[in-house]
Coordinates of C-alpha atoms and ligand atoms in Angstrom, one line a residue:
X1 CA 0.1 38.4 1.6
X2 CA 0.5 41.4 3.6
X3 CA 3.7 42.1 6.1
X4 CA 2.4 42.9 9.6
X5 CA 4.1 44.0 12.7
X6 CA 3.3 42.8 16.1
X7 CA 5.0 45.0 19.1
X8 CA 5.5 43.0 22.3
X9 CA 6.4 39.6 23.1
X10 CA 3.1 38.2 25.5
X11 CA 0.6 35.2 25.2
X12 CA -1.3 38.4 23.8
X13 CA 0.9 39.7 21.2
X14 CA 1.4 35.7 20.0
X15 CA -2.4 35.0 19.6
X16 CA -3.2 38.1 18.3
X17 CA -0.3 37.3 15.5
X18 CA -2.1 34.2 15.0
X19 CA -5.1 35.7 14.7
X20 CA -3.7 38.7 12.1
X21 CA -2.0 35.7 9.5
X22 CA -5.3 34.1 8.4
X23 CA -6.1 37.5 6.4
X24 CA -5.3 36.1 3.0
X25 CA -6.3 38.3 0.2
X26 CA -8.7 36.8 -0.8
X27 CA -6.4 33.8 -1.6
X28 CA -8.0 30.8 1.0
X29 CA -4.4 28.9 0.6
X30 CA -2.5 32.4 1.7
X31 CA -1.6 33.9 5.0
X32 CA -0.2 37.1 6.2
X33 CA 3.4 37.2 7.2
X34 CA 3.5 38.2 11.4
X35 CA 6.8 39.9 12.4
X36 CA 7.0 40.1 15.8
X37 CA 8.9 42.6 17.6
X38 CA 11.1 41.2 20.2
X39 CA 8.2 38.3 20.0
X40 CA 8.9 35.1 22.4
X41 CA 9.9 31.5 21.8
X42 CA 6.7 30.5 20.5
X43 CA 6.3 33.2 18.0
X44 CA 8.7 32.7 15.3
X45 CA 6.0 29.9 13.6
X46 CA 6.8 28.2 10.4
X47 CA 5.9 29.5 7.9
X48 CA 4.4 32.0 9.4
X49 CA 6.1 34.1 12.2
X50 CA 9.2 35.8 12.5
X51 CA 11.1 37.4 15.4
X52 CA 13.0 40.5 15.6
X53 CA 15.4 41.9 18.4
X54 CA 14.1 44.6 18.9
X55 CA 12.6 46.0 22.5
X56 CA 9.3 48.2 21.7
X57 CA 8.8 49.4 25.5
X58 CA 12.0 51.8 25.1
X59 CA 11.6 55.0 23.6
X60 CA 15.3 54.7 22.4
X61 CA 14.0 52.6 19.8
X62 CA 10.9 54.2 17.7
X63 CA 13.5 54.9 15.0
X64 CA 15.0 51.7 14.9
X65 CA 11.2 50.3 14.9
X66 CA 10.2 52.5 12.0
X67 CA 13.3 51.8 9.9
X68 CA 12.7 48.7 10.5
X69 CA 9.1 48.8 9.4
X70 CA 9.7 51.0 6.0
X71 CA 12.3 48.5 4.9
X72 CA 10.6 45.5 5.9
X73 CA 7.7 46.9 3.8
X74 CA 5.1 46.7 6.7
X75 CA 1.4 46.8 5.7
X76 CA 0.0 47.0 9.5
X77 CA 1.7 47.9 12.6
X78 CA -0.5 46.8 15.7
X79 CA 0.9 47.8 19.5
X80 CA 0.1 45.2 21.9
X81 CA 1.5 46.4 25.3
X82 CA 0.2 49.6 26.9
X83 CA 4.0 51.0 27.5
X84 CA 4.7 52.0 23.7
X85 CA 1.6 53.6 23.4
X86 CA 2.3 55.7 26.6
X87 CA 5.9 56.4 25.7
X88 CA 3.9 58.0 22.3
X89 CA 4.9 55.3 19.5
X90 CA 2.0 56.1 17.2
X91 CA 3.0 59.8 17.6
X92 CA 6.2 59.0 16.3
X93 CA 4.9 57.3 13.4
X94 CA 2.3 59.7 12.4
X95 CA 4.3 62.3 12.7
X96 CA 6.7 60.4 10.4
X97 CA 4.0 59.7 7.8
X98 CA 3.1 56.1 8.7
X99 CA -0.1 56.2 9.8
X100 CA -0.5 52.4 9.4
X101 CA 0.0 52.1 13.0
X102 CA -3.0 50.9 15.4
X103 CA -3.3 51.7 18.8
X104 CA -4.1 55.2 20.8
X105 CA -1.4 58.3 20.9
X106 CA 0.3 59.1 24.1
X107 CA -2.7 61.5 25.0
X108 CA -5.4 59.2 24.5
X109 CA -3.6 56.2 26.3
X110 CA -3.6 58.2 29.3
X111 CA -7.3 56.4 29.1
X112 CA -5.1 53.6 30.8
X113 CA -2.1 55.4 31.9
X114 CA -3.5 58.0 33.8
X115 CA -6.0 57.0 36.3
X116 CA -7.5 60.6 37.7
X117 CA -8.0 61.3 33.7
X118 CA -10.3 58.3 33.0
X119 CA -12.2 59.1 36.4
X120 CA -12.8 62.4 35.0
X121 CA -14.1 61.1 31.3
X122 CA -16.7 58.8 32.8
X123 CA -17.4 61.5 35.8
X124 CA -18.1 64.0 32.8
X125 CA -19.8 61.5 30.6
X126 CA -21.9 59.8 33.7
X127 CA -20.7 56.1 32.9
X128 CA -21.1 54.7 36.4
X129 CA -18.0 53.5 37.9
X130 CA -17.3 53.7 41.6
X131 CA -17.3 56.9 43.9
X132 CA -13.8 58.0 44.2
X133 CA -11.6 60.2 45.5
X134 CA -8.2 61.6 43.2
X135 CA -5.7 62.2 46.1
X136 CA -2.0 63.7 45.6
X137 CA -0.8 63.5 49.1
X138 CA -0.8 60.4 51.4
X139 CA -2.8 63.0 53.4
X140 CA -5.8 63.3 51.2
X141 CA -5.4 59.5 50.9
X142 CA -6.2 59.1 54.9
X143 CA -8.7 61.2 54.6
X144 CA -10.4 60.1 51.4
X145 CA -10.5 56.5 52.8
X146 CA -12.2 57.8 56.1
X147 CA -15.2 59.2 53.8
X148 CA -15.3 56.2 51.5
X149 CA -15.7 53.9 54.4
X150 CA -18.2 56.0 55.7
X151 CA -20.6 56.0 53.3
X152 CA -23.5 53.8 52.9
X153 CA -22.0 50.7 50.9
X154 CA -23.3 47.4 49.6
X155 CA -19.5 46.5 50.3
X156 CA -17.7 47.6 53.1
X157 CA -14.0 48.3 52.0
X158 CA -12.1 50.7 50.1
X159 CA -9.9 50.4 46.4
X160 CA -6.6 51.8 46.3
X161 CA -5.3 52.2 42.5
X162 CA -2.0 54.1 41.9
X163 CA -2.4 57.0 39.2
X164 CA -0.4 56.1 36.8
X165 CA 0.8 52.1 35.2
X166 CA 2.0 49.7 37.6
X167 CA 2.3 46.5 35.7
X168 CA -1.5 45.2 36.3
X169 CA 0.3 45.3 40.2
X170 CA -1.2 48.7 41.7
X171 CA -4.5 47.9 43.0
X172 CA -5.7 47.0 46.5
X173 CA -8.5 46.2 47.5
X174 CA -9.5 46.6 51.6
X175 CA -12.2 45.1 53.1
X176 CA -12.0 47.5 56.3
X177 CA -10.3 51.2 57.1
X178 CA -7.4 49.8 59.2
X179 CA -6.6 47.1 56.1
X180 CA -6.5 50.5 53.9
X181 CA -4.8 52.8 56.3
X182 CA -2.0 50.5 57.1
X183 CA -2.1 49.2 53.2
X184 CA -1.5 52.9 51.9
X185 CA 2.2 52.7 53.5
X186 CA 3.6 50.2 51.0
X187 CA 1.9 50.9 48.4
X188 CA 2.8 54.9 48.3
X189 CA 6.4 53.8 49.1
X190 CA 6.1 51.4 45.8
X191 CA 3.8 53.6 43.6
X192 CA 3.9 57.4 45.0
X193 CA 1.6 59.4 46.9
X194 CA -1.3 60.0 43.6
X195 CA -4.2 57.4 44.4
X196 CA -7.7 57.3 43.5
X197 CA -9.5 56.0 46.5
X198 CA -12.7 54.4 45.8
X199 CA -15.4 52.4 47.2
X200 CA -15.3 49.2 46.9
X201 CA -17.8 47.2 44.4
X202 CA -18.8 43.6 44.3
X203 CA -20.1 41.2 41.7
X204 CA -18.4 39.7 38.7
X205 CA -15.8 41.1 36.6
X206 CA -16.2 40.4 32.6
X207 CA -14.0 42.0 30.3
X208 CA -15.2 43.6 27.0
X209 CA -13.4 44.9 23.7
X210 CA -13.7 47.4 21.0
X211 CA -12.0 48.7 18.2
X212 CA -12.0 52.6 18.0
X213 CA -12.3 54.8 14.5
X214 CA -11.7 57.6 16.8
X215 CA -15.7 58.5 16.3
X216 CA -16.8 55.0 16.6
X217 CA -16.4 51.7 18.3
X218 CA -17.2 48.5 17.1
X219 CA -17.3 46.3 20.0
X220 CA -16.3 42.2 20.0
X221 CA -19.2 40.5 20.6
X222 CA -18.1 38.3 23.0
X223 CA -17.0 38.8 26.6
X224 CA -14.5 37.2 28.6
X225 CA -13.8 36.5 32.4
X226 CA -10.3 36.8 33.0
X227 CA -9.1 34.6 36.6
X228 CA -6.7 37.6 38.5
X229 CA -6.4 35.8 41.3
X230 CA -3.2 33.1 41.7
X231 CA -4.9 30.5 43.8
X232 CA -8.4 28.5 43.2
X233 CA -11.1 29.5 44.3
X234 CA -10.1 33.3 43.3
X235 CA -7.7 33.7 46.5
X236 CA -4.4 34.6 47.2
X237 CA -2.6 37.8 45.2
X238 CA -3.7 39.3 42.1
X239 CA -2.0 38.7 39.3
X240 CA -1.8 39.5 35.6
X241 CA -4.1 36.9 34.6
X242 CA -4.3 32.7 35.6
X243 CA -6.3 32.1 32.7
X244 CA -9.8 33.5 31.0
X245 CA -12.7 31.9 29.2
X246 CA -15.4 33.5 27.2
X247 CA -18.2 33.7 26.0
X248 CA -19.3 35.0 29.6
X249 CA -22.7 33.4 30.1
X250 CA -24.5 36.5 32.2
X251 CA -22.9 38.6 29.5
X252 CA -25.8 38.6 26.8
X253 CA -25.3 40.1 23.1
X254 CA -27.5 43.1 23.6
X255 CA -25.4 44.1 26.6
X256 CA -22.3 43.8 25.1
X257 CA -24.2 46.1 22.9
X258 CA -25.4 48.7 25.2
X259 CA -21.9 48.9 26.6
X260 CA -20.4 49.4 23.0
X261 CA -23.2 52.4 22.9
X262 CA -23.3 53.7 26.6
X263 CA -19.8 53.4 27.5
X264 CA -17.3 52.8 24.9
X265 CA -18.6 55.3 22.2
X266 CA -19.6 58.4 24.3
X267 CA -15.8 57.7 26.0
X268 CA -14.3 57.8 22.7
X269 CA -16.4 60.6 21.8
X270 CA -16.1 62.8 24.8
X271 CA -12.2 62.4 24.2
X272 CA -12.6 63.3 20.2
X273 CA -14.6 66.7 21.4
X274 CA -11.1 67.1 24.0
X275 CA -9.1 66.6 21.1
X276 CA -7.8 63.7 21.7
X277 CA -9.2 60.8 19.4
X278 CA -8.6 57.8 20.4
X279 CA -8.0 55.2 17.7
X280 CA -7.5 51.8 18.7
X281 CA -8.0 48.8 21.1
X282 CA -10.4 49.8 23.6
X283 CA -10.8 47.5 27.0
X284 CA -13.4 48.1 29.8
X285 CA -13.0 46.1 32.3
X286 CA -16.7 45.8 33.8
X287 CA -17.8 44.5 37.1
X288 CA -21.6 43.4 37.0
X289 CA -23.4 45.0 40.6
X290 CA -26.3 45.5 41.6
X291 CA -26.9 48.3 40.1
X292 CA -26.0 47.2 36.9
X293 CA -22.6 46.9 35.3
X294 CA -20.0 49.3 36.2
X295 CA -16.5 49.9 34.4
X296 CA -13.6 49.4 37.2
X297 CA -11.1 50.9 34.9
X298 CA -10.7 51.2 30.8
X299 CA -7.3 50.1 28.9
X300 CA -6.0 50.9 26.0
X301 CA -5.3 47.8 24.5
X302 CA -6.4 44.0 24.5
X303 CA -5.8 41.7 27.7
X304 CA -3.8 39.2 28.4
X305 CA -5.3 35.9 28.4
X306 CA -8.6 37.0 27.0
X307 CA -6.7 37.4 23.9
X308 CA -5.9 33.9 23.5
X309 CA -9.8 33.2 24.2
X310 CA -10.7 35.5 21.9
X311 CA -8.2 34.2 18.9
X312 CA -10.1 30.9 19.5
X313 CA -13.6 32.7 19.5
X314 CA -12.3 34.9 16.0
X315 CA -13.5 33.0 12.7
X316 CA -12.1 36.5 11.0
X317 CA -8.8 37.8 11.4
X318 CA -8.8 41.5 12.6
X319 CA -6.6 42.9 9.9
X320 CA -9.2 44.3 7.6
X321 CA -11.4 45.7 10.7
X322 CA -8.2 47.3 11.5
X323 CA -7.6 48.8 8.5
X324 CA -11.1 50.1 8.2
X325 CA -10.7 51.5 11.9
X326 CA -7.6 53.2 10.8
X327 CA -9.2 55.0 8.2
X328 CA -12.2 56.1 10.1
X329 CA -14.7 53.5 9.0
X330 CA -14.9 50.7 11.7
X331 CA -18.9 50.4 11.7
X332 CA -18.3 48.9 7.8
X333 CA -16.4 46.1 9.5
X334 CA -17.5 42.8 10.0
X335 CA -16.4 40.4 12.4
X336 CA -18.0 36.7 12.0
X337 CA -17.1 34.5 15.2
X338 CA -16.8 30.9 16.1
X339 CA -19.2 28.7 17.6
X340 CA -18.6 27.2 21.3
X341 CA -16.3 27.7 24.2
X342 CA -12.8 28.4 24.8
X343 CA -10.9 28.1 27.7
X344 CA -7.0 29.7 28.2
X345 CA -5.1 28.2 31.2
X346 CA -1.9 30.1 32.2
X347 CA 1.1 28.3 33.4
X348 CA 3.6 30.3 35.1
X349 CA 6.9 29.6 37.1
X350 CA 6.6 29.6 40.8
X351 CA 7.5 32.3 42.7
X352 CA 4.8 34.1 40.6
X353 CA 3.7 36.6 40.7
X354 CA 7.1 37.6 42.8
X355 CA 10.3 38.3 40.7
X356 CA 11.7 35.2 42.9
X357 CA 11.5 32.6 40.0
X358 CA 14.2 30.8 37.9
X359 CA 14.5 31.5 34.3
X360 CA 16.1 29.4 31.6
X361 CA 14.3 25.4 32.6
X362 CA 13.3 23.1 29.6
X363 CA 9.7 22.9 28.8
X364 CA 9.1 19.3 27.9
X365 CA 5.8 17.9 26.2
X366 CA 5.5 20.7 23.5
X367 CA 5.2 18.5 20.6
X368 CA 2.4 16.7 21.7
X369 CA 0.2 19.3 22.7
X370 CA 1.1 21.1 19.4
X371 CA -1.1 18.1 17.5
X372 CA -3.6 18.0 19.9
X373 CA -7.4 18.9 18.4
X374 CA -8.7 22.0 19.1
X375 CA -5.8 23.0 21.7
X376 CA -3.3 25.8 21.0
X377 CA -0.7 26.8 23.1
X378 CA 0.0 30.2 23.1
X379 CA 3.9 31.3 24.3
X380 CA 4.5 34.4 27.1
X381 CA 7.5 33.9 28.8
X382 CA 9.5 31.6 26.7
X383 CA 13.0 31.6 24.8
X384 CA 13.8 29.4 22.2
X385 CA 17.9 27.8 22.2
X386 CA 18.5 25.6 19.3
X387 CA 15.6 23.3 19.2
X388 CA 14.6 23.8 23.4
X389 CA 12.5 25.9 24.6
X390 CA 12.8 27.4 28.2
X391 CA 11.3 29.8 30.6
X392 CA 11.8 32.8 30.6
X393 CA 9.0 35.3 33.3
X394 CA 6.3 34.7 35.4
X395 CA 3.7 33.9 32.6
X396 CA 5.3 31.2 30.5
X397 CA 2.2 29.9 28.5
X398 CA -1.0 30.0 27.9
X399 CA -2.8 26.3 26.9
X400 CA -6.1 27.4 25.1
X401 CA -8.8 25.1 23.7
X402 CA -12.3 25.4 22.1
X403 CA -15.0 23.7 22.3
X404 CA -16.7 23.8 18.6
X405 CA -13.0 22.7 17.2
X406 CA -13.6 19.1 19.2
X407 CA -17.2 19.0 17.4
X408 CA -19.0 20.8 19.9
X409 CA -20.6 23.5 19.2
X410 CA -23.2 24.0 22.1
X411 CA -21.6 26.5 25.1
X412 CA -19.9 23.4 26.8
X413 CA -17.0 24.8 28.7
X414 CA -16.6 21.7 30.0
X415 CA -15.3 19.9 26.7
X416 CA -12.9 23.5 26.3
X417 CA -11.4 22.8 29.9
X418 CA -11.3 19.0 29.6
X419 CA -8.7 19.3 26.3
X420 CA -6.7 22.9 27.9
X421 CA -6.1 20.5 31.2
X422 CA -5.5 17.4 29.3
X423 CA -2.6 19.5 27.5
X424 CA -1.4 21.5 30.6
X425 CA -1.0 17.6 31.8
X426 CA 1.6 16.8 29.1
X427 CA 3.3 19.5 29.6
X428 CA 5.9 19.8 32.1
X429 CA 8.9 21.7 33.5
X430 CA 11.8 20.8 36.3
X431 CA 9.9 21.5 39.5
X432 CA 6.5 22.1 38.2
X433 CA 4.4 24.7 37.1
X434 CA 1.8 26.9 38.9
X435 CA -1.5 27.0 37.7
X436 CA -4.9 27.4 38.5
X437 CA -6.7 23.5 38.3
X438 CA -10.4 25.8 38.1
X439 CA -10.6 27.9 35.1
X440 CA -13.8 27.4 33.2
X441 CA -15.7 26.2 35.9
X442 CA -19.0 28.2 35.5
Ligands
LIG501 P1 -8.0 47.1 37.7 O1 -6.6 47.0 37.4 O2 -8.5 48.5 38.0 O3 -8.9 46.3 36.8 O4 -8.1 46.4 39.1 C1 -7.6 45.1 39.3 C2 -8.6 44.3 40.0 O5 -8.9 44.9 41.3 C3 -10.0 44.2 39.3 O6 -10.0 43.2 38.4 C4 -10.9 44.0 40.5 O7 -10.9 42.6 40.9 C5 -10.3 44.8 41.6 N1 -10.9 46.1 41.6 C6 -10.6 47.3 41.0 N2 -11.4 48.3 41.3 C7 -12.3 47.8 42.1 C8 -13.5 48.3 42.8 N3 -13.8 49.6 42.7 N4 -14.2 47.5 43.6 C9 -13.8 46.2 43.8 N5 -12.8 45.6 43.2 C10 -12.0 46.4 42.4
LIG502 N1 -6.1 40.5 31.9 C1 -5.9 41.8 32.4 C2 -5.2 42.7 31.6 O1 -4.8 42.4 30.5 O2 -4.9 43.8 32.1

């Protein structure tokens, strides 16, 4: 049994848990021991999981964290959110001789954190993304959006993308100048006058993973299409995520392939010969043009839902790839997957994603869709009191099925979304939920 730590307290951070107890030691009746760090409601599984009050995202508390950890006797530490990796919590560690922690330094999360730096990685290493202009006055902004929109496009429009993190909230995407001129306003009052202007690209978005050695990156071999949008149909506001399914049928294994060898290695390469390895989660999310696929922006951890999808999709738990990773030898991993389709509907309070939503109702239904076949729901923004669970953010859960688990093995996202919905059905709140009634419809 190994101990291993999960920072962060998402749908993410609960399924990859889930995923990280089946290593076993070789023992098939064993399981790893997940201590998750504050973790949610859901999180604390018998026999499993274990919470602990702790908040990663605050500096304040990298001692308290790696106290914690030496005591507890943790094997693994894996970061799920990008803020700890940002505010430098595997500096800390290393430089306090635990270098059992996986996830980038402060330096190389500015992959994610620092949007002019990962313009300038794939400008310097030629992985196409879209033309772009790195602006640090509202000024240049104006200006830079005049000479996007003037260029010959497939897509007329314009991207505006704050520098630095913004909460999966500092993107917009124009259709026409004006939109973008008058856009710019709010969003420099809510995100500062550093913007990368680009030009707008169209085609589908597919999002693809890696673990990084720091030389090497072993990519997962399946992709997923995360839903952004709140409403059906992909309209209304972005969001953090409505739900994601995967294996992405356009995406084929040879070009998850190509991507692990024509974009994720030469980025992690590039950024060893900078001095700055990046070790870690690596996350490109792609948009498949014309032209070919394109990276709209990398991040330096997994997503949120496609890591529910992806626990489903996982015959092997990651712990032993990430050990191997941690010690420089990812390309001896091996990763075996399931067979079939999964499916991860989000349920969120309404009022998402605004911060107008009430915390604290009663989920009802749990127990049920806890025994359903082939269903697992996956907590976010939950609390546990006594023996209720109750809201507690804009994501709440995340109801995940696959396919090969209800006998199916074939790609039938059909049979993945049938058992998610018929679980989102039995599970209710005081007022509803708001959720998308189309993911998994290919
Ligand atoms: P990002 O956080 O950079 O992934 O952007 C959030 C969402 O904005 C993406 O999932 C896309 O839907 C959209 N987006 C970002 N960059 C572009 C672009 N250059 N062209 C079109 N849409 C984009
Ligand atoms: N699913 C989008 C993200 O995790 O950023």
């Amino acid at each position: 049994m190994k101990n291993i730590l999960v920072l962060g307290s998402g749908g993410r951070e609960h399924a990859l848990g889930w995923n990280l107890k089946d290593y076993n030691d070789g023992n098939p009746e064993g399981w790893s021991r997940i201590h998750f760090m504050p973790g949610n409601g859901g999180t604390a599984e018998h026999p499993w999981g274990k919470n602990v009050a702790i908040d990663p995202t605050k500096a304040e508390n990298h001692l308290k964290i790696l106290e914690y950890a030496i005591c507890e006797h943790i094997d693994l530490v894996v970061v799920g959110p990008e803020t700890p990796l940002a505010r430098g919590i595997v500096n800390f560690f290393q430089a306090n001789n635990f270098p059992n922690i996986f996830g980038p330094t402060a330096c190389a999360a500015e992959l994610e954190s620092d949007k002019f730096r990962s313009y300038d990685i794939m400008n310097a290493t030629r992985i196409p993304q879209a033309r772009g202009f790195k602006c640090y006055t509202a000024e240049e902004a104006l200006r830079a959006i005049d000479s996007i929109t003037a260029l010959p496009q497939a897509a007329p429009g314009v991207v505006i993308k704050a520098k630095g993190l913004a909460g999966g909230k500092g993107v917009r995407v124009c259709t026409t100048n004006e939109q973008a001129q008058s856009e710019l306003e709010e969003h420099v009052k809510e995100f500062g006058e550093q913007v990368l202007i680009s030009e707008r690209l169209q085609g589908p978005e597919f999002s693809i993973f890696g673990l990084s050695d720091g030389t090497h990156v072993l990519p997962l071999e399946i992709a997923v299409q995360d839903h952004k949008r709140l409403l059906d149909g992909n309209n209304g506001p972005n969001t953090g995520g409505m739900g994601a399914y995967g294996p992405v049928p356009f995406v084929s294994r040879e070009l998850i392939e190509n991507i692990g060898r024509e974009i994720l290695t030469p980025t992690v390469q590039y950024m060893n010969q900078e001095r700055c390895p990046y070790v870690g989660f690596i996350y490109a999310g792609m948009m498949m043009t014309k032209q070919g696929p394109k990276v709209l922006e990398f991040n330096c951890r997994l997503g949120d839902p496609e890591t529910q999808v992806l626990a489903m999709l996982l015959k092997t738990s990651l712990y032993e790839p990430i050990m191997l990773a941690l010690k420089g030898k990812v390309n001896e991993a091996v990763i075996e997957y399931n067979s079939g389709a999964a499916v991860c509907v989000v349920l969120a309070s309404k009022g998402y994603p605004s911060s107008n939503i009430t915390n604290g109702l009663p989920i009802f239904g749990l127990e049920t869709t806890d025994s359903q076949p082939g269903t697992k729901v996956f907590h976010a923004g939950t609390k546990r009191d006594k023996e209720k669970i109750l809201t507690n953010g804009g994501r709440v859960l995340g109801v995940t099925a696959l396919s090969s688990d209800l006998g199916d093995s074939n790609l039938n996202y059909a049979n993945a979304q049938e058992a998610a919905y018929k679980a989102v059905n039995a599970l209710k709140i005081e007022g509803g939920f708001a959720y998308r009634k189309d993911i998994g419809s290919i």
